[in-house]
Amino acid sequence: MAGFLVRRLLGYTVLVVVAASLSYLLAAVALDPRSNYADRTPKPPPAVVDAQLAALNLNDKVPLLQRYATWAGGVVRGDFGRTITGSPVGDDLRRRMGVTFRLVILGVFFGSLIGVLAGALAAVRQYRWFDRLSTGLSFVVLAVPVVVVANMLILLASWANERVFGHQVLLVSGEYTDGLTAGFWGQAIDRVQHLVLPTVSLSIGLAAVFSRYQRNMMLDVLGADYVRTAVAKGLSRRKALLRHALRTALIPVATYFAFTFGALLTGATFTEKIFGWHGLGEQLINSIFSNDVNTVAAISLLAGVAVLCASLAADLLHAALDPRVRSA
Amino acid sequence: MTLSQEELAEELSDGATTRVHSRLRVVAGRFFRSPQGIAGFAVLAAMFLLAFAGPLVTRWSYTDKDFTAFLQPPSPDHWFGTLQTGADVFALTLRGMQKSLVVGLLAALVSTALAALVGAFAGYFLGWTDRVLSWTTDLLLVLPAFLVLAIMSPLFGAGQWALFVVMLALFLWMVTSKVVRGMTISLKEREFIQAARYMGVPPVRIVFRHVLPNLSSLLVVDATLNVSAAILTETSLSYFGFGIQPPDVSFGTLIADGSRTATYAPWTFWFVAGLLVVTVLAVNLVGDALRDAFDPAAKRAR
C-alpha cells in the first residue's frame, strides 16, 4: 500500500511540475504586462517601464527561458514572485486560499451529504414518489449552469428580503460587512448571512451530481448476494443497508468526492465572482485581465497541487472503504 | 461442408449488413418507445427549428437597433422586449442559440472522436504508445482548462469560433478516453479480434473495423452527454468574456448582460436562461434514453 502511494505521488509530482511549467510558459507568452503601462498618463518613458518589468521578472525583452529559470528558482525556494503592483504573490494568495477553503469545504460538505442521502434513499425506494421527484429535480438542476443558479438565487433573495423578512437577511455580496461594530456574535451572524447564498449555489449542483451517482451505485449493490445474506443472517434491513450496501456504494462516490474538492479550489470561480468573494477563482480571472503572469502561474501551480492532493485522498478513502485495497 | 459451417458461411455472406441495420432499428425502436426519449428529441428538434427558422419570421436581425424602444418589455413589435441599446431580445436570443447549439454539437463530436481514437490506440497497442498517450491524458487533466481557454480567448475573435470549438473539445475528452482504453484492453482478448489478428489484418484497421464499432454504444452516449457539457462550458466561459467574442453573441454573453438588468428588466434574463435550461434538459433526456436503449441488460424501463 505504502509503495503504491509513493509511486503515485512521484508520478503526480512530475505531472504537476510539467503542468505548472507549461502554464507559466503559456501565460508568459500570451499575456502582455507591458500593455498595462501603455494606457497611463503621463506615459512613462520606455526605460522606466523596462526597468520596472525587469524588476518583476516580466520583461518580454529578456529571453523566455531565462525568465522561466528565474521564476522556477524562486518557486523552489517558496517565492512565487511579485504581482504587477509589486506586492508578493504568496501573501495575497494565502489570504484568498482561506476564503476559498471556507466556501468550498462547506459547499462540498453539504452538497455531497444531501446528494448521497437523497441518492441512497431514492435507490431504496426505487420508482416511488421520492425517487421520481429527486430524479426530476436533479435533471433540472444539472441543466442549469452555475451562473444562472447564482443569479436566480440573488433575485430570489432580494425578493425574499423585501417581501418575506422585511429587512436584509440574506446578503448577496462580499464576505462580511465593512466596518461593522456589533461584537463577536454580531460579526459571526453577519458572516453567516453572507455565507448562505454562495454555499447554497455551490451545493445545489453538487447535490444533483452526487445523488445521480449514488443512486446508480446503490441500485447495483442492492440486488447483490451479500446484502441478502446479511439480512438472512438476521441483520435488520436498515442495518444491512447501512453497513453493507451503502458502504460499498460509497467507494466510487468517494473518488468523485475527492476530485470535486480538488477541482473546486479554482473551479468555484463563478460563485466567487458573482457573489463578490475575494477567493482564488476570482483572482485567476482578475490576473488574466491585468496580465499578471506570476499570479496566474502561482494559481495554476496551486490547482495542480490540489488535484494531486485530491487523487491521493481518493486513494486513501478507497483504502478505508475497501478492505481489498488495504490487503493488496 | 457441414451444417454448422454452412450456417457460418451464411452469416458471413449476407448477415452482416442486415444485422447492423436491425441493431440500429432495435435501438431506435427502444429509444422512441421511451417517453423521455420522445420528449427530449421533440424539444431538441423544436429548438433547432426555432434557432434556424425563427430569424425568418421576425423582421429584426441581431445587429439591428430600434432607436424608438430602449429597454421595453415584450410587445407585439418586440416579442421578447428590447435591451438598453434598443436591440431586439428575440433576434439576439435566436442568434445566441444558433452559436451555442453549433458549438455544443461540434465540440461534443470532436471530443468524443478524440477520446475514442486516443483510448483505443493506447489500449490496443499498449507499451510506449500507451505510456505516451496516457501521460498526455493525465497532463491535460492536471492542466487548468479554464486558464488555458481564458488565455487563448483573444484568439477567438471575429470568425475564429472554430478554434474555440477545438479548444473546448480538447478539455472534455480525458475521462472518456480512460474508459475507452480500459474497455479496449479487455476487447483485445476477445476471439473475433484475435482471429482478425491471426488472419493478418493490419493493427490500425483492426482498431477502426473491430474495436471502435464495439464501443459504439458508449461513444454515442458520451457524445450526447458532452453536448450538454460543452454548451454549459461555453456559456460559463462566454459569461466572463472568454468565449464567443462580440459583436457575435451566445447564450453566455446574453446571460451575462441580462443578469445585470434582471431585477428591473426581467425579460433580458429569463427568456435566455429558460431556453438554455430547456435545451440542456432535452439533450440530457436524449442521452439518458439512448443509454437505456443501447444497454441490452436494461429491462426495467422507467
XYZ file of C-alpha atoms in Angstrom:
630
model
C 0.000 0.000 0.000
C 2.745 2.444 1.026
C 4.826 1.612 -2.039
C 1.790 2.131 -4.258
C 1.128 5.529 -2.688
C 4.766 6.606 -3.085
C 4.753 5.623 -6.760
C 1.501 7.509 -7.285
C 2.916 10.543 -5.502
C 6.050 10.540 -7.661
C 4.068 10.248 -10.883
C 1.736 13.050 -9.947
C 4.579 15.312 -8.764
C 6.210 15.066 -12.182
C 2.852 15.848 -13.791
C 2.306 18.889 -11.580
C 5.797 20.215 -12.321
C 5.248 19.853 -16.067
C 1.733 21.336 -15.904
C 2.870 24.317 -13.829
C 5.815 24.963 -16.154
C 3.542 24.778 -19.184
C 1.088 27.206 -17.582
C 3.891 29.623 -16.781
C 5.277 29.480 -20.311
C 1.814 29.848 -21.831
C 0.961 32.785 -19.570
C 4.326 34.427 -20.193
C 3.923 34.128 -23.958
C 0.235 35.044 -24.233
C -0.140 37.763 -21.584
C 1.389 41.164 -22.158
C 2.250 43.044 -18.931
C 3.790 45.842 -20.975
C 0.334 46.882 -22.184
C -0.563 47.842 -18.593
C 1.785 50.805 -18.909
C 0.545 51.912 -22.330
C -2.684 53.485 -21.031
C -1.088 55.542 -18.277
C -0.992 59.321 -18.456
C 1.589 60.722 -18.493
C 3.118 57.913 -20.488
C 6.164 56.572 -18.600
C 9.423 56.573 -20.591
C 10.302 53.180 -22.099
C 13.445 52.856 -19.988
C 11.423 53.151 -16.760
C 8.880 50.595 -17.979
C 11.703 48.228 -18.905
C 13.319 48.616 -15.501
C 10.054 48.013 -13.655
C 9.165 44.976 -15.754
C 12.663 43.592 -15.292
C 12.398 44.021 -11.520
C 9.162 41.997 -11.554
C 10.696 39.376 -13.903
C 8.066 40.254 -16.529
C 10.220 41.963 -19.162
C 9.478 40.432 -22.551
C 12.891 41.568 -23.832
C 14.551 39.050 -21.518
C 14.619 35.588 -23.189
C 11.664 33.427 -22.155
C 13.795 30.592 -20.800
C 15.773 32.977 -18.604
C 12.545 34.383 -17.124
C 11.292 30.846 -16.622
C 14.524 29.873 -14.835
C 14.241 32.880 -12.510
C 10.598 32.028 -11.760
C 11.241 28.313 -11.217
C 14.222 29.075 -8.984
C 12.012 31.308 -6.846
C 9.218 28.737 -6.643
C 11.617 26.051 -5.448
C 12.586 28.390 -2.598
C 8.891 29.076 -1.879
C 8.889 32.516 -3.510
C 6.132 32.949 -6.115
C 7.401 36.302 -7.368
C 5.568 39.611 -7.294
C 2.257 40.806 -8.712
C 2.218 43.612 -11.262
C 1.713 46.106 -8.447
C 4.861 44.824 -6.737
C 3.378 43.053 -3.701
C 4.426 39.423 -3.100
C 2.090 36.895 -4.760
C 2.357 34.477 -1.824
C 0.817 36.803 0.798
C -2.167 37.645 -1.343
C -2.828 34.021 -2.266
C -2.582 32.803 1.324
C -5.422 35.134 2.349
C -7.508 34.142 -0.664
C -6.943 30.449 -0.029
C -8.597 30.866 3.377
C -11.635 32.467 1.766
C -11.940 29.786 -0.913
C -11.414 26.947 1.570
C -14.266 28.204 3.756
C -16.610 28.333 0.786
C -15.554 25.059 -0.836
C -15.428 22.954 2.336
C -18.950 23.972 3.342
C -20.297 23.694 -0.201
C -18.808 20.265 -0.871
C -19.803 19.013 2.591
C -23.467 19.990 2.285
C -23.659 19.129 -1.413
C -22.253 15.628 -1.037
C -24.175 14.921 2.176
C -27.517 15.890 0.645
C -26.653 14.177 -2.620
C -25.562 10.883 -1.027
C -28.572 10.754 1.284
C -31.037 11.626 -1.467
C -29.435 9.174 -3.900
C -29.372 6.324 -1.368
C -32.984 6.924 -0.340
C -34.091 7.154 -3.963
C -32.416 3.821 -4.730
C -34.015 2.085 -1.750
C -37.448 3.396 -2.758
C -36.915 2.943 -6.493
C -39.799 4.217 -8.660
C -41.676 5.576 -5.643
C -42.516 9.276 -5.432
C -39.254 10.298 -3.747
C -37.176 8.610 -6.448
C -39.142 10.283 -9.229
C -39.041 13.662 -7.532
C -35.289 13.590 -6.855
C -34.535 12.275 -10.356
C -36.618 15.018 -11.928
C -35.123 17.719 -9.737
C -31.553 16.626 -10.334
C -32.114 16.570 -14.105
C -33.393 20.123 -13.982
C -30.530 21.292 -11.761
C -27.942 19.558 -13.961
C -29.262 21.524 -16.917
C -28.819 24.887 -15.226
C -25.322 26.398 -15.273
C -23.916 27.770 -12.009
C -24.064 31.252 -13.492
C -27.829 31.065 -13.834
C -28.323 29.356 -10.439
C -26.346 32.072 -8.671
C -28.177 34.881 -10.428
C -31.539 33.263 -9.715
C -30.617 32.939 -6.044
C -29.700 36.620 -5.920
C -33.031 37.587 -7.469
C -34.865 35.236 -5.112
C -33.005 36.573 -2.084
C -33.706 40.201 -2.896
C -37.367 39.295 -3.362
C -37.414 37.414 -0.040
C -35.673 40.255 1.768
C -38.307 42.688 0.588
C -41.462 40.627 0.811
C -40.869 37.936 3.440
C -38.359 39.176 6.008
C -38.897 42.908 5.651
C -35.187 43.661 6.072
C -31.837 42.466 4.727
C -31.493 38.887 5.984
C -29.698 37.227 3.069
C -26.763 39.333 1.944
C -25.750 38.859 -1.651
C -22.323 40.435 -1.967
C -18.976 40.083 -0.209
C -17.772 38.011 2.765
C -18.624 40.444 5.572
C -19.952 43.955 6.093
C -17.173 46.520 6.208
C -16.803 48.482 9.454
C -19.484 46.538 11.278
C -19.254 47.037 15.071
C -21.584 44.510 16.620
C -19.315 42.451 18.834
C -18.254 38.872 18.199
C -21.742 37.403 17.793
C -22.929 40.212 15.585
C -19.979 39.680 13.284
C -20.429 35.919 13.294
C -24.093 36.287 12.296
C -23.091 38.796 9.642
C -20.634 36.288 8.164
C -23.238 33.529 8.162
C -25.693 35.852 6.403
C -23.102 36.381 3.694
C -22.211 32.700 3.561
C -25.693 31.256 2.973
C -26.240 32.091 -0.696
C -22.792 31.168 -2.104
C -22.855 27.882 -0.188
C -26.338 27.063 -1.452
C -25.434 27.871 -5.048
C -22.355 25.638 -4.811
C -24.167 22.808 -3.029
C -27.208 22.549 -5.312
C -25.244 21.450 -8.357
C -23.043 19.081 -6.374
C -26.037 17.525 -4.639
C -27.631 16.819 -8.027
C -24.482 15.163 -9.387
C -23.833 13.134 -6.238
C -27.426 11.934 -5.979
C -27.278 10.569 -9.542
C -24.015 8.720 -8.889
C -25.135 7.427 -5.503
C -28.494 6.228 -6.815
C -26.969 4.226 -9.653
C -24.223 2.744 -7.466
C -26.710 1.850 -4.762
C -29.042 0.163 -7.270
C -26.178 -2.048 -8.472
C -25.389 -3.047 -4.890
C -28.935 -3.548 -3.564
C -29.505 -6.718 -5.558
C -26.124 -8.194 -4.557
C -25.947 -11.551 -2.797
C -24.064 -10.311 0.251
C -26.813 -7.851 1.161
C -29.371 -10.670 1.002
C -27.019 -12.869 3.038
C -26.657 -10.162 5.666
C -30.431 -9.949 6.012
C -30.681 -13.748 6.120
C -28.105 -13.856 8.918
C -30.555 -11.844 10.973
C -29.410 -8.244 10.495
C -32.256 -5.777 10.307
C -32.858 -4.426 6.818
C -31.806 -0.965 7.924
C -28.515 -2.256 9.322
C -27.807 -4.366 6.243
C -28.415 -1.381 4.015
C -26.254 0.983 6.053
C -23.359 -1.321 6.931
C -23.098 -3.335 3.742
C -24.886 -1.706 0.830
C -24.178 1.963 1.499
C -20.544 1.348 2.361
C -19.843 -0.458 -0.895
C -21.829 2.035 -2.915
C -19.787 4.870 -1.412
C -16.492 3.676 -2.940
C -16.823 5.234 -6.424
C -18.530 8.276 -4.955
C -15.578 8.807 -2.599
C -13.236 9.041 -5.586
C -15.522 11.554 -7.164
C -15.786 13.479 -3.882
C -12.021 13.938 -3.616
C -11.680 15.089 -7.207
C -14.523 17.566 -6.888
C -12.838 19.070 -3.868
C -9.564 19.487 -5.738
C -11.173 20.888 -8.856
C -13.386 23.318 -6.950
C -10.452 25.172 -5.358
C -10.204 27.115 -8.591
C -13.489 25.920 -10.080
C -15.665 27.907 -7.679
C -14.696 30.858 -9.880
C -18.227 31.631 -10.966
C -19.710 31.507 -7.498
C -16.925 33.674 -6.100
C -17.049 36.242 -8.861
C -20.836 36.590 -8.842
C -21.113 36.872 -5.056
C -18.100 39.171 -4.784
C -15.970 36.810 -2.679
C -12.270 37.548 -2.967
C -11.076 33.983 -3.457
C -8.655 32.142 -5.733
C -11.005 31.759 -8.684
C -11.796 35.453 -8.753
C -8.115 36.277 -8.590
C -7.408 33.959 -11.535
C -9.807 35.929 -13.744
C -8.582 39.290 -12.492
C -4.948 38.346 -13.031
C -5.640 37.212 -16.588
C -7.339 40.532 -17.314
C -4.479 42.503 -15.704
C -1.748 40.450 -17.473
C -0.340 39.333 -14.121
C 1.856 36.413 -15.234
C 3.253 35.498 -11.816
C -0.160 35.269 -10.153
C -1.583 33.192 -12.998
C 1.341 30.772 -12.745
C 1.070 30.543 -8.959
C -2.655 29.780 -9.096
C -2.231 27.100 -11.737
C 0.512 25.546 -9.624
C -1.890 25.557 -6.666
C -4.613 23.997 -8.816
C -2.224 21.248 -9.866
C -1.235 20.587 -6.249
C -4.928 20.499 -5.292
C -5.632 17.827 -7.929
C -2.582 15.888 -6.672
C -3.766 16.010 -3.054
C -7.274 15.068 -4.196
C -6.101 11.991 -6.073
C -4.031 10.874 -3.067
C -7.048 11.460 -0.811
C -9.142 9.413 -3.230
C -6.670 6.537 -2.910
C -6.755 6.770 0.906
C -10.573 6.956 1.035
C -10.671 3.990 -1.297
C -8.428 2.053 1.070
C -10.540 2.998 4.086
C -13.757 1.773 2.438
C -12.478 -1.238 0.528
C -10.587 -3.891 2.514
C -9.227 -5.499 -0.654
C -7.125 -2.401 -1.362
C -5.606 -2.495 2.142
C -4.525 -6.115 1.962
C -3.145 -5.905 -1.579
C -19.423 -28.545 -45.844
C -21.185 -29.437 -42.605
C -24.371 -27.821 -41.479
C -22.764 -25.557 -38.909
C -20.185 -24.384 -41.430
C -22.966 -23.648 -43.847
C -24.711 -21.581 -41.255
C -21.496 -19.748 -40.539
C -20.941 -19.030 -44.220
C -24.475 -17.764 -44.493
C -23.975 -15.468 -41.572
C -20.740 -14.123 -43.012
C -22.057 -13.586 -46.534
C -25.287 -11.662 -46.128
C -25.896 -11.470 -42.410
C -23.559 -8.548 -41.815
C -25.470 -5.715 -43.423
C -28.921 -6.745 -42.242
C -27.677 -7.302 -38.688
C -26.171 -3.830 -38.429
C -29.386 -2.412 -39.779
C -31.508 -4.361 -37.334
C -29.397 -3.277 -34.359
C -29.902 0.320 -35.373
C -33.597 -0.369 -35.710
C -33.749 -2.055 -32.308
C -32.035 0.869 -30.632
C -34.185 3.414 -32.460
C -37.302 1.450 -31.583
C -36.400 1.311 -27.910
C -35.436 4.976 -27.944
C -38.720 6.132 -29.430
C -40.761 3.898 -27.134
C -39.461 5.651 -24.011
C -41.435 8.795 -23.139
C -38.346 10.776 -22.158
C -36.635 9.862 -25.420
C -39.578 11.188 -27.437
C -39.884 14.290 -25.276
C -36.176 15.092 -25.431
C -35.973 14.509 -29.174
C -39.081 16.602 -29.881
C -37.913 19.512 -27.742
C -34.444 19.425 -29.274
C -35.870 19.382 -32.796
C -38.123 22.313 -31.886
C -35.115 24.218 -30.549
C -33.182 23.702 -33.782
C -36.200 24.798 -35.790
C -36.583 27.888 -33.618
C -32.902 28.782 -33.823
C -32.522 28.433 -37.575
C -36.025 29.138 -38.922
C -37.003 31.684 -36.266
C -34.988 34.599 -37.708
C -37.081 34.337 -40.889
C -40.322 35.270 -39.137
C -39.063 38.277 -37.208
C -38.210 41.486 -39.004
C -35.323 42.341 -36.659
C -31.835 40.957 -37.044
C -29.426 40.608 -34.122
C -27.395 43.633 -35.245
C -30.427 45.934 -35.619
C -31.055 48.669 -33.075
C -34.536 50.123 -32.605
C -33.957 53.723 -31.528
C -37.614 54.201 -30.631
C -37.630 51.453 -27.989
C -34.968 51.251 -25.279
C -35.339 48.578 -22.580
C -39.007 47.970 -23.431
C -40.945 44.960 -22.083
C -42.263 42.342 -24.538
C -44.751 43.770 -27.029
C -46.230 42.706 -30.412
C -43.388 44.603 -32.099
C -40.566 43.123 -29.962
C -41.684 39.682 -28.807
C -39.050 39.301 -26.067
C -38.660 43.045 -25.413
C -35.569 45.150 -26.097
C -32.208 45.866 -24.438
C -30.836 49.184 -23.283
C -29.224 49.612 -26.707
C -32.557 49.052 -28.461
C -31.521 45.612 -29.740
C -34.319 43.070 -30.130
C -34.013 40.339 -27.466
C -35.810 37.728 -29.607
C -33.383 38.120 -32.519
C -30.397 38.162 -30.170
C -31.591 35.037 -28.353
C -32.040 33.103 -31.595
C -28.587 34.142 -32.790
C -27.099 33.106 -29.444
C -28.929 29.802 -29.621
C -27.540 29.093 -33.109
C -23.994 29.647 -31.872
C -24.457 27.679 -28.654
C -26.087 24.704 -30.402
C -23.476 24.549 -33.169
C -20.555 24.997 -30.768
C -22.003 22.415 -28.372
C -22.628 19.788 -31.068
C -19.277 20.208 -32.808
C -17.265 20.282 -29.591
C -19.004 17.108 -28.416
C -18.297 15.345 -31.727
C -14.622 16.348 -31.766
C -14.061 15.431 -28.113
C -15.758 12.033 -28.433
C -13.778 11.252 -31.583
C -10.555 12.240 -29.808
C -11.443 10.127 -26.765
C -12.211 7.123 -28.975
C -9.006 7.367 -31.015
C -6.616 8.029 -28.121
C -8.225 5.474 -25.827
C -8.422 2.740 -28.480
C -4.856 3.235 -29.706
C -3.468 3.338 -26.160
C -5.420 0.242 -25.164
C -4.712 -1.750 -28.326
C -1.001 -1.086 -28.789
C -0.037 -0.741 -25.095
C 3.718 -0.327 -24.488
C 5.187 3.043 -25.391
C 2.147 4.229 -27.342
C 0.087 3.673 -24.219
C 2.599 5.361 -21.929
C 2.853 8.482 -24.078
C -0.903 8.777 -24.692
C -1.885 8.089 -21.068
C 0.645 10.580 -19.832
C -0.724 13.241 -22.181
C -4.226 12.460 -20.913
C -3.141 12.859 -17.296
C -1.297 16.068 -18.102
C -4.409 17.615 -19.648
C -6.366 16.568 -16.550
C -3.915 18.422 -14.294
C -3.575 21.479 -16.540
C -6.201 24.056 -15.519
C -8.533 24.091 -18.537
C -10.129 27.362 -17.581
C -6.773 29.111 -17.536
C -5.710 27.876 -20.970
C -9.070 28.755 -22.544
C -9.072 32.166 -20.891
C -5.535 32.999 -22.007
C -6.290 31.927 -25.555
C -9.577 33.835 -25.691
C -8.199 36.865 -27.611
C -7.526 34.444 -30.473
C -11.234 33.502 -30.632
C -12.100 36.888 -32.143
C -14.221 37.522 -35.214
C -14.942 34.362 -37.198
C -12.494 32.231 -35.205
C -15.124 30.219 -33.351
C -13.867 27.002 -34.983
C -10.690 27.346 -32.921
C -12.861 27.839 -29.838
C -14.666 24.573 -30.609
C -11.365 22.709 -30.913
C -10.020 24.148 -27.651
C -13.272 23.372 -25.850
C -13.166 19.787 -27.112
C -9.525 19.466 -26.068
C -10.530 19.664 -22.407
C -13.585 17.402 -22.479
C -12.243 14.052 -23.685
C -9.862 12.789 -20.989
C -12.134 10.779 -18.695
C -13.918 9.014 -21.578
C -10.576 8.184 -23.125
C -9.547 6.415 -19.923
C -12.756 4.368 -20.009
C -12.247 3.524 -23.712
C -8.667 2.421 -23.015
C -9.813 0.039 -20.280
C -12.535 -1.449 -22.482
C -10.160 -1.829 -25.429
C -7.713 -3.822 -23.310
C -10.441 -6.317 -22.463
C -11.800 -6.340 -26.054
C -8.334 -7.165 -27.379
C -8.520 -10.610 -25.766
C -11.844 -11.472 -27.431
C -11.919 -14.181 -30.098
C -13.015 -12.090 -33.060
C -10.153 -9.639 -32.615
C -7.607 -12.400 -32.179
C -8.998 -14.078 -35.283
C -8.611 -10.875 -37.259
C -5.045 -10.510 -35.990
C -4.074 -14.070 -36.983
C -5.589 -13.520 -40.411
C -3.073 -10.736 -40.880
C -5.345 -7.688 -40.720
C -3.177 -4.611 -40.063
C -3.492 -3.364 -36.445
C -4.765 0.113 -37.404
C -7.535 -1.453 -39.463
C -8.465 -3.743 -36.552
C -8.868 -0.686 -34.362
C -11.183 1.031 -36.850
C -13.095 -2.057 -38.079
C -13.459 -4.108 -34.917
C -12.555 -2.214 -31.735
C -14.340 1.107 -32.256
C -17.641 -0.318 -33.592
C -17.863 -2.486 -30.490
C -17.612 0.608 -28.302
C -20.266 2.476 -30.278
C -22.892 2.454 -27.538
C -20.549 4.023 -25.003
C -19.375 6.585 -27.552
C -22.861 7.633 -28.665
C -23.975 8.166 -25.091
C -20.773 10.009 -24.270
C -21.296 12.295 -27.243
C -24.777 13.332 -26.075
C -23.542 13.970 -22.539
C -20.691 16.014 -23.981
C -23.141 18.177 -25.919
C -24.686 19.453 -22.692
C -21.266 19.746 -21.038
C -19.957 21.761 -23.986
C -22.986 24.079 -24.078
C -22.671 24.741 -20.343
C -18.895 25.296 -20.526
C -19.321 27.638 -23.481
C -21.971 29.570 -21.568
C -19.804 29.882 -18.475
C -16.723 30.976 -20.439
C -18.668 33.475 -22.505
C -20.173 34.863 -19.296
C -16.728 36.141 -18.319
C -15.947 37.257 -21.850
C -13.590 34.355 -22.608
C -15.728 32.596 -25.219
C -17.608 33.930 -28.229
C -16.430 37.491 -28.805
C -18.663 40.499 -29.615
C -20.304 41.587 -31.885
C -21.338 37.938 -32.117
C -23.472 36.663 -29.241
C -24.035 33.346 -27.484
C -26.131 32.200 -24.539
C -23.256 33.042 -22.184
C -22.777 36.653 -23.263
C -26.550 37.206 -23.285
C -26.948 35.780 -19.770
C -24.013 37.843 -18.534
C -25.576 41.050 -19.882
C -29.084 40.034 -18.859
C -28.201 39.217 -15.254
C -27.124 42.823 -14.701
C -30.510 44.184 -15.703
C -32.580 41.227 -14.481
C -34.019 42.903 -11.376
C -35.759 45.739 -13.211
C -35.987 44.253 -16.726
C -36.627 40.533 -16.216
C -37.205 39.847 -19.936
C -33.497 40.422 -20.649
C -32.578 37.421 -18.467
C -35.422 34.923 -18.125
C -36.047 34.113 -21.806
C -32.399 33.265 -22.464
C -31.920 31.403 -19.186
C -35.152 29.468 -19.739
C -34.241 28.427 -23.290
C -30.776 27.340 -22.147
C -32.199 25.188 -19.372
C -34.791 23.598 -21.688
C -32.157 22.871 -24.359
C -29.697 21.214 -21.986
C -32.504 19.330 -20.280
C -33.639 17.957 -23.645
C -30.088 16.878 -24.524
C -29.763 15.125 -21.154
C -33.077 13.318 -21.650
C -31.964 12.126 -25.096
C -28.668 10.930 -23.602
C -30.429 9.072 -20.800
C -32.898 7.427 -23.175
C -30.049 6.450 -25.522
C -28.147 4.885 -22.636
C -31.153 2.724 -21.795
C -31.773 1.919 -25.472
C -28.195 0.738 -26.054
C -27.988 -1.231 -22.819
C -29.024 -4.831 -23.556
C -29.319 -5.509 -19.815
C -31.715 -2.632 -19.154
C -35.024 -4.423 -18.734
C -36.521 -2.146 -16.129
C -37.516 0.860 -18.167
C -38.557 3.918 -16.282
